[in-house]
Tab-separated table of C-alpha atoms in Angstrom:
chain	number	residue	atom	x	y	z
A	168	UNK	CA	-67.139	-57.002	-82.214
A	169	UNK	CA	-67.733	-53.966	-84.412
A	170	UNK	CA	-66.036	-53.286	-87.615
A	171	UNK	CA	-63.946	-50.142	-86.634
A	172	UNK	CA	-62.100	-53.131	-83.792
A	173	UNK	CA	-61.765	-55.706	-86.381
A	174	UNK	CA	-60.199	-53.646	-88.966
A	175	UNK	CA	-57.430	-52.752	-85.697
A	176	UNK	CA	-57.293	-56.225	-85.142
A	177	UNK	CA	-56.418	-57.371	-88.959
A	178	UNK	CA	-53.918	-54.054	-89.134
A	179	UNK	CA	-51.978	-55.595	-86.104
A	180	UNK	CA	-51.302	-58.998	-87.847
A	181	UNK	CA	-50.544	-57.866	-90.865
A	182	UNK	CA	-47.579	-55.766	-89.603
A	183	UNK	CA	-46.787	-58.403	-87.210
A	184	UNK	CA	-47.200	-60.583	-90.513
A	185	UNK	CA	-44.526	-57.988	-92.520
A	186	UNK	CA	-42.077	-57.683	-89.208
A	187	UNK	CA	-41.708	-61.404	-89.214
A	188	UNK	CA	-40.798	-61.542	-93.079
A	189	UNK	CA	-38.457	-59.115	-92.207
A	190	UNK	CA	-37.001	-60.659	-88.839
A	191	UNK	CA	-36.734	-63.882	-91.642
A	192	UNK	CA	-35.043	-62.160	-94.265
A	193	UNK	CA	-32.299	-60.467	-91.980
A	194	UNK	CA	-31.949	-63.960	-90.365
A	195	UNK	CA	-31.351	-65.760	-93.586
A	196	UNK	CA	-28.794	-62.616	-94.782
A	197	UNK	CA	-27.246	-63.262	-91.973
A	198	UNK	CA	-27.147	-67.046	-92.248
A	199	UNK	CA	-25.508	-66.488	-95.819
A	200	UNK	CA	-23.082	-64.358	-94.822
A	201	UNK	CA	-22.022	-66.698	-92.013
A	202	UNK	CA	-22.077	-69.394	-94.526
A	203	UNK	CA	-19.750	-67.171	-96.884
A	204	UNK	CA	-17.283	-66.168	-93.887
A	205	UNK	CA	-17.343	-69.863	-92.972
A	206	UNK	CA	-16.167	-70.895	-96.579
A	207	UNK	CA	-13.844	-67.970	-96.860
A	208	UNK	CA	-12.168	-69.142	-93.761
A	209	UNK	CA	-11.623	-72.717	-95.068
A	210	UNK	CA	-10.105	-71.847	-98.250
A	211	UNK	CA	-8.002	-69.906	-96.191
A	212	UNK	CA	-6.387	-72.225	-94.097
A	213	UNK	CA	-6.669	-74.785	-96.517
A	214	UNK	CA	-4.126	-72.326	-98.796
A	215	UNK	CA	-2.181	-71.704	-95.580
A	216	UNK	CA	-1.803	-75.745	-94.740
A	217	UNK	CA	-1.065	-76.537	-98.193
A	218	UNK	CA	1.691	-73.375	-98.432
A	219	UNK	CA	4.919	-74.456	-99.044
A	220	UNK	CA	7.184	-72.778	-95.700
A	221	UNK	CA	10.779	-73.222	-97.379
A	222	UNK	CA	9.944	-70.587	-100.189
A	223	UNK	CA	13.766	-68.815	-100.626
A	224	UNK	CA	15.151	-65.605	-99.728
A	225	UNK	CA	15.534	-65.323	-102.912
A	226	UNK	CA	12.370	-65.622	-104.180
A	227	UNK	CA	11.545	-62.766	-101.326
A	228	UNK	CA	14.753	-60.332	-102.577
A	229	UNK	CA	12.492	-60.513	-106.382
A	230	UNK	CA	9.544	-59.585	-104.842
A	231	UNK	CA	10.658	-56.727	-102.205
A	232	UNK	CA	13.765	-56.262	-103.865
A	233	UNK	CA	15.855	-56.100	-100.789
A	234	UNK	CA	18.562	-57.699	-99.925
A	235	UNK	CA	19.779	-60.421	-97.955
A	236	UNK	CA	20.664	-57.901	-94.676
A	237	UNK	CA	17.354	-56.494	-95.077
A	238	UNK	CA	15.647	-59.670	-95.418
A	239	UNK	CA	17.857	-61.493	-92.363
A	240	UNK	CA	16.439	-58.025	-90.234
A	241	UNK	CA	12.972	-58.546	-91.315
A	242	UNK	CA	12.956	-62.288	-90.489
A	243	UNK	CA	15.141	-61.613	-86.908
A	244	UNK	CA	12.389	-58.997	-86.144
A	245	UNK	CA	9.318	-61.320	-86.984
A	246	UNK	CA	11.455	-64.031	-84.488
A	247	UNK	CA	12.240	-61.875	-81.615
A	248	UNK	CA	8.018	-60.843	-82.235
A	249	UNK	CA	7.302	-64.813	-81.908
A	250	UNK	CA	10.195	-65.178	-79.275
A	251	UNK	CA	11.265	-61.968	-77.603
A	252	UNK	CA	13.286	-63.755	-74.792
A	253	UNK	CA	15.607	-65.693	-77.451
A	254	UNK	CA	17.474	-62.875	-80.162
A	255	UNK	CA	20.063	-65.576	-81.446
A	256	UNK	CA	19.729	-64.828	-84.830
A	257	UNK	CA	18.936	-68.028	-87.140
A	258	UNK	CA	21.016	-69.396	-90.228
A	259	UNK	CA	19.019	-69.702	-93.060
A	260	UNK	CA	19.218	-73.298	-94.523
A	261	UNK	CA	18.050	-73.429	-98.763
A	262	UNK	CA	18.649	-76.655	-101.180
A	263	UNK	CA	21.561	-76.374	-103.655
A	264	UNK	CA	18.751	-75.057	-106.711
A	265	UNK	CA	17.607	-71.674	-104.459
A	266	UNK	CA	21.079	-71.376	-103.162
A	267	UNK	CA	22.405	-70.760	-106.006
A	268	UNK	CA	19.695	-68.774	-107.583
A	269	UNK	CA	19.859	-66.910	-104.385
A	270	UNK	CA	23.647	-66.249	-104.435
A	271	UNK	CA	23.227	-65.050	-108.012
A	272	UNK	CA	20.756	-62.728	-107.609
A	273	UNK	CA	23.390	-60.593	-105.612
A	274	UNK	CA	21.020	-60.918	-102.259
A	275	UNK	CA	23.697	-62.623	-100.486
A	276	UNK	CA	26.753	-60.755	-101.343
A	277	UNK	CA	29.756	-62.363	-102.208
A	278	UNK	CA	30.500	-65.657	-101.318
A	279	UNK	CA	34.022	-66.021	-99.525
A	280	UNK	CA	34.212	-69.232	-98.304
A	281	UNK	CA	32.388	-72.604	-97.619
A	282	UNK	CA	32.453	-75.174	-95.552
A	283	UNK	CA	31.469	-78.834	-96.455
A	284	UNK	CA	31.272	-82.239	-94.149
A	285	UNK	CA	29.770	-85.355	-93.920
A	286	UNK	CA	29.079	-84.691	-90.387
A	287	UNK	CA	26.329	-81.891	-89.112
A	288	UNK	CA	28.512	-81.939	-85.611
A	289	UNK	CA	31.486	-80.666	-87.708
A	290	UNK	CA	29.485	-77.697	-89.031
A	291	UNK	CA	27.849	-76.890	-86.110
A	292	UNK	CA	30.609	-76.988	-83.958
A	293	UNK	CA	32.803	-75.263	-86.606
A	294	UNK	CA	30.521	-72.255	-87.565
A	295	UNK	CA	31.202	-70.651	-84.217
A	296	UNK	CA	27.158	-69.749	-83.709
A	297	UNK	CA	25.459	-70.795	-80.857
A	298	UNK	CA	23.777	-74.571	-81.583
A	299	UNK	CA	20.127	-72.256	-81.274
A	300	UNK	CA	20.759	-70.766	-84.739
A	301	UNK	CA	20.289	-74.026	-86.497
A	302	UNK	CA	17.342	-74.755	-84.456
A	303	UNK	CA	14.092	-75.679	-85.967
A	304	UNK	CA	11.749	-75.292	-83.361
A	305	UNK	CA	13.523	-77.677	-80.314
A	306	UNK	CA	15.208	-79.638	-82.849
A	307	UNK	CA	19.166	-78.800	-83.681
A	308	UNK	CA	19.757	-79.684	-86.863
A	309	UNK	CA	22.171	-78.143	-89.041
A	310	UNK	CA	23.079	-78.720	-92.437
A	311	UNK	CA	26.453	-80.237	-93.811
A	312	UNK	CA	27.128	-77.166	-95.894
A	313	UNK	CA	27.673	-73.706	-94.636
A	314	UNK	CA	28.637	-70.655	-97.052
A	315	UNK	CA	29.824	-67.266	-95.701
A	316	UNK	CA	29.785	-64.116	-97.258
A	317	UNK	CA	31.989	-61.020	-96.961
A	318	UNK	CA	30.174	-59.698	-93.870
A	319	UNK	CA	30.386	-62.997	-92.349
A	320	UNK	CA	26.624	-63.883	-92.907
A	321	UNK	CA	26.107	-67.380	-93.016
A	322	UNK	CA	23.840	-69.659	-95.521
A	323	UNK	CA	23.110	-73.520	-95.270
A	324	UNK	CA	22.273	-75.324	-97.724
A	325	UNK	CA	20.708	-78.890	-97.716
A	326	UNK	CA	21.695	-82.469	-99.174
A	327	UNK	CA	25.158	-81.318	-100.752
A	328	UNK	CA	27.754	-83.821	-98.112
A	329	UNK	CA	31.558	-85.017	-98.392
A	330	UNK	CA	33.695	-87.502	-97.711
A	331	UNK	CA	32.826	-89.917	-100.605
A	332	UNK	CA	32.220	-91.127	-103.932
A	333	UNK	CA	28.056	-90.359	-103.648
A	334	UNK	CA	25.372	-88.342	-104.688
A	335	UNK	CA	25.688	-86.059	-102.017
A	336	UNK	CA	29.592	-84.497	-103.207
A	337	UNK	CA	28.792	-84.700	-106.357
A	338	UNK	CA	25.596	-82.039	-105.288
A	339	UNK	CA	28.809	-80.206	-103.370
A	340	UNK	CA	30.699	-80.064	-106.628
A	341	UNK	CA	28.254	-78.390	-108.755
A	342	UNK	CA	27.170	-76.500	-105.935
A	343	UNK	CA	30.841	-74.835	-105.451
A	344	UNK	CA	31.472	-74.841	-109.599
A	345	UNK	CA	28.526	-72.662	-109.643
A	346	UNK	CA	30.071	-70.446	-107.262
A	347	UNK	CA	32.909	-70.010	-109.014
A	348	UNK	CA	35.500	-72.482	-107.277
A	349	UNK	CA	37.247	-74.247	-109.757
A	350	UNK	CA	36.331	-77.586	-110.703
A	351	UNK	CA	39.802	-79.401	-109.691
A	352	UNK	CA	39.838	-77.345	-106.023
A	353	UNK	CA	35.763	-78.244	-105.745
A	354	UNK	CA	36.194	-82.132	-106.324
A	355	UNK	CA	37.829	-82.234	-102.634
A	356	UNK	CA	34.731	-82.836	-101.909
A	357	UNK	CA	34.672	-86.495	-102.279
A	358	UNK	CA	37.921	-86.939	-100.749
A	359	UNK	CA	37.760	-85.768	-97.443
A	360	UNK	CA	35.250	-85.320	-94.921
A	361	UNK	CA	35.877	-82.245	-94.026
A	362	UNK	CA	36.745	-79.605	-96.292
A	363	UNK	CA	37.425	-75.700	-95.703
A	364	UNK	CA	36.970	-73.815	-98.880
A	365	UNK	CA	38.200	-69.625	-99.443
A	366	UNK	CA	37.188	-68.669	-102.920
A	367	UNK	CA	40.796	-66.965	-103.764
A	368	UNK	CA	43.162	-69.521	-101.610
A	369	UNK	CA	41.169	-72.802	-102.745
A	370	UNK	CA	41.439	-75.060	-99.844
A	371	UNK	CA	42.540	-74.250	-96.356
A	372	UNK	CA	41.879	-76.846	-94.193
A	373	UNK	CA	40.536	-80.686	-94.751
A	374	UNK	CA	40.810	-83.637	-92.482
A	375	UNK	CA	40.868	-87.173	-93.389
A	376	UNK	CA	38.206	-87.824	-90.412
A	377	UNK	CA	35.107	-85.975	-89.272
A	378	UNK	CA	36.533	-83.180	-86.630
A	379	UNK	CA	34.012	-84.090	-83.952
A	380	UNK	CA	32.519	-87.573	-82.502
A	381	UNK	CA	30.484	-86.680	-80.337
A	382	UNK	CA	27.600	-86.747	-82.342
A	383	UNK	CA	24.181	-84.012	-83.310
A	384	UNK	CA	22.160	-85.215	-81.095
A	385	UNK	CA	21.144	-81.748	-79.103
A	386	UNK	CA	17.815	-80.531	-78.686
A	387	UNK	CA	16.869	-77.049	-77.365
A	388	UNK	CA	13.979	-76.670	-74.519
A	389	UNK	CA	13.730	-73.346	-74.499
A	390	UNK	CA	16.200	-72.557	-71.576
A	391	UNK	CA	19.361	-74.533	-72.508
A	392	UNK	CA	20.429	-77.145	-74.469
A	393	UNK	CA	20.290	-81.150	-73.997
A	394	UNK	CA	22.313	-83.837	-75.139
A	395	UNK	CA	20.700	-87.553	-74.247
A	396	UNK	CA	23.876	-90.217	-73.608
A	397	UNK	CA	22.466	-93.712	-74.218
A	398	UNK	CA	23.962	-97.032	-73.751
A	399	UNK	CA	23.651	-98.721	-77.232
A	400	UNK	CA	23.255	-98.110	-81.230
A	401	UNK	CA	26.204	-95.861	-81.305
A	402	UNK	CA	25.903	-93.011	-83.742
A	403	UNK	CA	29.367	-92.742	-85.039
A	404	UNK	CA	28.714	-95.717	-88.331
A	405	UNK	CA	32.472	-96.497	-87.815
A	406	UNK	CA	32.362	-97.129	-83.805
A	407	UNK	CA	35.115	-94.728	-83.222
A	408	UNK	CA	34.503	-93.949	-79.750
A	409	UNK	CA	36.816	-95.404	-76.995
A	410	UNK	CA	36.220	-98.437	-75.555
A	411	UNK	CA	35.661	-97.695	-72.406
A	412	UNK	CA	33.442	-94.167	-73.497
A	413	UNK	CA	30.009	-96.442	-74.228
A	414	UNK	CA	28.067	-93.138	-73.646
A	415	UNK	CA	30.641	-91.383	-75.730
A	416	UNK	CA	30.782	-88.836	-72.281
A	417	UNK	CA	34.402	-88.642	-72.185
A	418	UNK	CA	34.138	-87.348	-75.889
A	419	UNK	CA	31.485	-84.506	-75.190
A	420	UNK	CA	33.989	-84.040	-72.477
A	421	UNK	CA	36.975	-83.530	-74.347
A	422	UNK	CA	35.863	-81.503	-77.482
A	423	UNK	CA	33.141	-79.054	-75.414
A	424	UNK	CA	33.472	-79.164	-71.896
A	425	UNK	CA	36.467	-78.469	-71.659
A	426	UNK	CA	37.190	-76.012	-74.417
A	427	UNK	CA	34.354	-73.313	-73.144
A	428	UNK	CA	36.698	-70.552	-75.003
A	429	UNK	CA	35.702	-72.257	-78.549
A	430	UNK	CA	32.195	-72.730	-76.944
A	431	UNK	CA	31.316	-70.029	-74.736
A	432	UNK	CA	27.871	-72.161	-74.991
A	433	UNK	CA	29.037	-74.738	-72.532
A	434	UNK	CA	31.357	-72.065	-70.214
A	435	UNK	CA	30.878	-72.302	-66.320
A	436	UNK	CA	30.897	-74.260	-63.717
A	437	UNK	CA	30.330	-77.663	-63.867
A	438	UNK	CA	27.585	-79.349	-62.133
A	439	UNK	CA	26.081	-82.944	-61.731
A	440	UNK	CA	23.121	-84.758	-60.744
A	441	UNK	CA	22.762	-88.139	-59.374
A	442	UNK	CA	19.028	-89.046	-59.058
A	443	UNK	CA	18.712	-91.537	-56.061
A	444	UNK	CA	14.994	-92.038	-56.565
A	445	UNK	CA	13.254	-93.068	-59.563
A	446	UNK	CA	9.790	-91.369	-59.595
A	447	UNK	CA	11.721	-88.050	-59.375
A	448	UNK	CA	13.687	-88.655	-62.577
A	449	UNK	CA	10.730	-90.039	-64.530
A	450	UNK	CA	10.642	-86.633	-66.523
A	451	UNK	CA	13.970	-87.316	-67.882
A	452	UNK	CA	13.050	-90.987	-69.472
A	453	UNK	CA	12.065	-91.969	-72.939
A	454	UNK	CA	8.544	-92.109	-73.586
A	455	UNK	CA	9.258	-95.190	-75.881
A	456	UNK	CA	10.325	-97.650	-73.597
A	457	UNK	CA	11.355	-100.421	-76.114
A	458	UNK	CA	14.155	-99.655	-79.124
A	459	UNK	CA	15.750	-102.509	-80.535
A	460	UNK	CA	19.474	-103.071	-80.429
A	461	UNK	CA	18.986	-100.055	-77.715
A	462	UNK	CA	19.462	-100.670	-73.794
A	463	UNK	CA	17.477	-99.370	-72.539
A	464	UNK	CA	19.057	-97.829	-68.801
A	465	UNK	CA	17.390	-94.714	-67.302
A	466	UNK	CA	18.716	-91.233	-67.569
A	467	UNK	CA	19.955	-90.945	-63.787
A	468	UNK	CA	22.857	-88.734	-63.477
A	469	UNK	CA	22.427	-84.840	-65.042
A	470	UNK	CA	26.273	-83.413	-66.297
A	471	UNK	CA	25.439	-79.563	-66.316
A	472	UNK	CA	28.425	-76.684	-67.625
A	473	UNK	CA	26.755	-73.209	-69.239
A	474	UNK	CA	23.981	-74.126	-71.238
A	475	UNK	CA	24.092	-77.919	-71.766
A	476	UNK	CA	22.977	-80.521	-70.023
A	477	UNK	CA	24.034	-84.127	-70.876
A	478	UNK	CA	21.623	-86.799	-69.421
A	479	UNK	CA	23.153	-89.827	-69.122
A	480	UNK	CA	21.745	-93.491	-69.013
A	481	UNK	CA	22.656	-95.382	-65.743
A	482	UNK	CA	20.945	-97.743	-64.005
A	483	UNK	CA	20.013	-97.431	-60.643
A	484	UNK	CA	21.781	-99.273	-57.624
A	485	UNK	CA	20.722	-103.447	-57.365
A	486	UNK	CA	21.311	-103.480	-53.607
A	487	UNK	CA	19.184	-101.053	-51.194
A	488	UNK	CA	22.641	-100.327	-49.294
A	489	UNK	CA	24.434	-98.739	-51.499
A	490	UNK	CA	24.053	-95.442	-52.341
A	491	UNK	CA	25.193	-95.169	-56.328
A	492	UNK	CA	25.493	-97.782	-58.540
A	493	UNK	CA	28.884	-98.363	-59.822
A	494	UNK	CA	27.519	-97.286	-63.645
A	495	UNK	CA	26.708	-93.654	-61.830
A	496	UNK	CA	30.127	-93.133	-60.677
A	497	UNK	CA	31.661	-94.317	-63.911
A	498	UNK	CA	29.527	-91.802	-64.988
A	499	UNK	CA	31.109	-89.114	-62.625
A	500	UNK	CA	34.404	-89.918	-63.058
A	501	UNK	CA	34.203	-89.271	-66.721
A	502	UNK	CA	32.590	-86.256	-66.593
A	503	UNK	CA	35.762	-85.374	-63.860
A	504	UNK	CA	33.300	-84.257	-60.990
A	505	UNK	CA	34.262	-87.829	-58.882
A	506	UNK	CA	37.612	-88.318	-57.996
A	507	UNK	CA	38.063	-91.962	-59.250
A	508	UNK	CA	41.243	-92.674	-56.143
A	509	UNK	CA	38.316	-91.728	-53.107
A	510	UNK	CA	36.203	-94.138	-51.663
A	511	UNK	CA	32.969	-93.221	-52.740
A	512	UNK	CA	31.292	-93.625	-49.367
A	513	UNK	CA	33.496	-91.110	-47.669
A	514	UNK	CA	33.819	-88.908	-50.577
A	515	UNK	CA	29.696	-88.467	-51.276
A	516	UNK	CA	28.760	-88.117	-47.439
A	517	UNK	CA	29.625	-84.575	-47.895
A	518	UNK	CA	27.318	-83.711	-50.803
A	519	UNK	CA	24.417	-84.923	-48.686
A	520	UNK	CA	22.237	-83.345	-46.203
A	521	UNK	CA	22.836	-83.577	-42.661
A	522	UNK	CA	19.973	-85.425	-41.886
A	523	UNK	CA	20.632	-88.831	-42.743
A	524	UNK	CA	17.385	-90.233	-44.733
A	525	UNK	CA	17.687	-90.862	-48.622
A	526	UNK	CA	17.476	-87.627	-50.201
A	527	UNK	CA	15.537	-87.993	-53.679
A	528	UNK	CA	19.016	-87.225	-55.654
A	529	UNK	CA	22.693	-85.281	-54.854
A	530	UNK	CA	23.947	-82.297	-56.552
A	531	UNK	CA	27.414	-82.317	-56.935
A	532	UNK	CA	29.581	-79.483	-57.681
A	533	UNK	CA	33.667	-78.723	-57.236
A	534	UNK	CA	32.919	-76.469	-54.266
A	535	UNK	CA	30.231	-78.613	-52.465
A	536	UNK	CA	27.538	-75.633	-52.984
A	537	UNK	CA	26.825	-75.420	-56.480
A	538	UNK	CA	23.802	-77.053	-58.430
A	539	UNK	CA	21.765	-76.996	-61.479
A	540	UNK	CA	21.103	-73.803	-63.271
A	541	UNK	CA	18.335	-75.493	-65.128
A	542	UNK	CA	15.879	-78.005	-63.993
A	543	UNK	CA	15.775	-81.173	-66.563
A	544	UNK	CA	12.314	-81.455	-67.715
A	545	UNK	CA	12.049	-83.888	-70.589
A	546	UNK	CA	8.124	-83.159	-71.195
A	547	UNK	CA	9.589	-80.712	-73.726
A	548	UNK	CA	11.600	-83.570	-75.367
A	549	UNK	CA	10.823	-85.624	-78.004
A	550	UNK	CA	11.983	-89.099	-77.137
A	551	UNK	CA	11.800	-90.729	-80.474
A	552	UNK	CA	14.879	-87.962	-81.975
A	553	UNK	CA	17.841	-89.816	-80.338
A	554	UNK	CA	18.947	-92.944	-81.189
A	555	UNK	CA	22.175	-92.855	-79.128
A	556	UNK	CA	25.159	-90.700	-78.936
């Protein structure tokens, strides 16, 4: 080998010597980078998880300086972004501390009137919203106080209760003193368990009992509302449902179904469900089987009218003859879609198909043709939220 082809030779390593310290330089820029954006991203989301989600309107109103219409918009627009088929527009819920600070800042506007209870059912039956504004993702959940402003704008706030001597009115008192109620029209608080409150007319309406026993327990699932009717721990404390009402049906009866003008919620037509067949109702049943003090019946019959659905624990027919158990027409009957003087036999064959197998369950309706608007699906359901009704 001459020395004209070695000198080519020892050229060609050396710049394949130089192009792979380069290709290892770029490579380890790039690793550091990646290493940087890698760190970056975990602070991030660390500062996201640890970020405190309940931060006030008011605290927002400082910072933009809006106010509370303009913030309500901004937060209604970001919602119907994250769920354009829902537009029911939320109720904010702060704790006593931001609510006032919030009030004060002038955000709100001027607070009219309040509402105060020991029961959630009584303000979110009372407010007149649809149960979706106090939703928190498929949970309802309102809160036992409710202030309105002059434009009818309403604002929850948390932990301030009536109805007794307790740290929760006394929260109510200072809550409404720092409103401006006066402090000998604000200690109603702990003497009834509901109390209406105008901030020129003092008191307007109180009752000596909750307004409404048919207990909170709704949950949303995206297409209408469900109520789960359980056999068991009841959840009035004081047992004041009837007797003969163990599912408290007859009271969810009575206060919503049959007042759709107060509710336009629960307006329509209604509808039941009788499942004959278990494995097609196994979507409807708790996914905690055991609850103690809790019996423990499967959901089998489906009351439907508007946008609720009440599921309701009966247990299934003992004897392979008959067709209903006599805990599914009880059921019926006080829902008023069975008429309790017919012989069930005779009265059913018509809400069945023509042929004469066992269908897997019977829609019932006042016409004969109606049925569900809304197929039950309890995959969206939480089991563990209700502990009876």
């Amino acid at each position: 080998m001459d020395k004209a082809e070695l000198k080519r030779r020892l050229t060609n390593v050396r710049v394949s010597h130089r192009q792979v310290q380069v290709l290892k330089r770029e490579l380890q820029a790039v690793e550091r980078q990646r290493d940087r954006d890698v760190a970056e991203l975990d602070e991030f989301a660390q500062a996201h998880k640890e970020a405190k989600p309940d931060a006030s309107r008011r605290s927002l109103a400082r910072e933009l300086g809006v106010t509370h219409p303009v913030i309500t918009a901004m937060i209604e627009r970001a919602k119907k972004d994250a769920y354009p088929a829902d537009s029911t527009p939320l109720v904010p819920v702060l704790s006593a501390l931001q609510a006032t600070e919030y009030v004060r800042s002038g955000a709100f506007g001027q607070v009219t009137g309040a509402m105060v209870a020991m029961s959630e059912t009584d303000i979110l039956l009372e407010s007149g919203r649809h149960p979706k504004a106090f939703a928190d993702g498929t949970s309802i959940s309102a809160p036992n106080t409710l202030l309105r402003n002059a434009e009818g704008e309403l604002l929850g706030v948390e932990e301030c209760l009536a109805g007794y001597g307790g740290t929760g009115p006394s929260n109510s008192l200072r809550l409404l003193r720092d409103l401006g109620w006066a402090e000998e029209v604000a200690r109603e608080v702990f003497h009834h368990p509901f109390v209406e409150f105008d901030i020129e007319r003092g008191v307007v309406r109180s009752s000596p009992d909750t307004l409404h026993h048919c207990g909170g327990n709704l949950e949303f699932t995206g297409g209408h509302l469900v109520a789960r009717l359980r056999r068991g721990r009841p959840w009035d404390p004081y047992n004041r449902a009837p007797a003969n009402d163990p599912l408290r049906l007859r009271t969810w009866v009575d206060e919503i179904l049959n007042q759709p003008e107060r509710f336009p919620w629960a307006a329509g037509p209604r509808v039941a469900r009788v499942y004959l067949n278990r494995d097609t109702a196994v979507g409807l049943q708790d996914r905690v089987r055991f609850r103690p003090g809790v019996r423990n019946s499967p959901f089998s019959v489906v009351i439907e009218q508007g946008e609720l659905q009440l599921w309701c624990s009966a247990i299934y027919p003992s004897d392979w003859a008959e067709l209903l158990s006599q805990e599914q027409l009880d059921v019926l009957a006080a829902a008023d879609v069975y008429p309790a003087e017919a012989e069930p036999r005779g009265w059913l064959d018509r809400f069945l198909p023509r042929r004469r197998e066992r269908p897997d369950y019977i829609d019932i309706s006042a016409d004969g043709t109606g049925a569900l608007q809304h197929e039950p699906d309890g995959s969206q359901l939480d089991g563990e939220t209700f502990e009876g009704a």
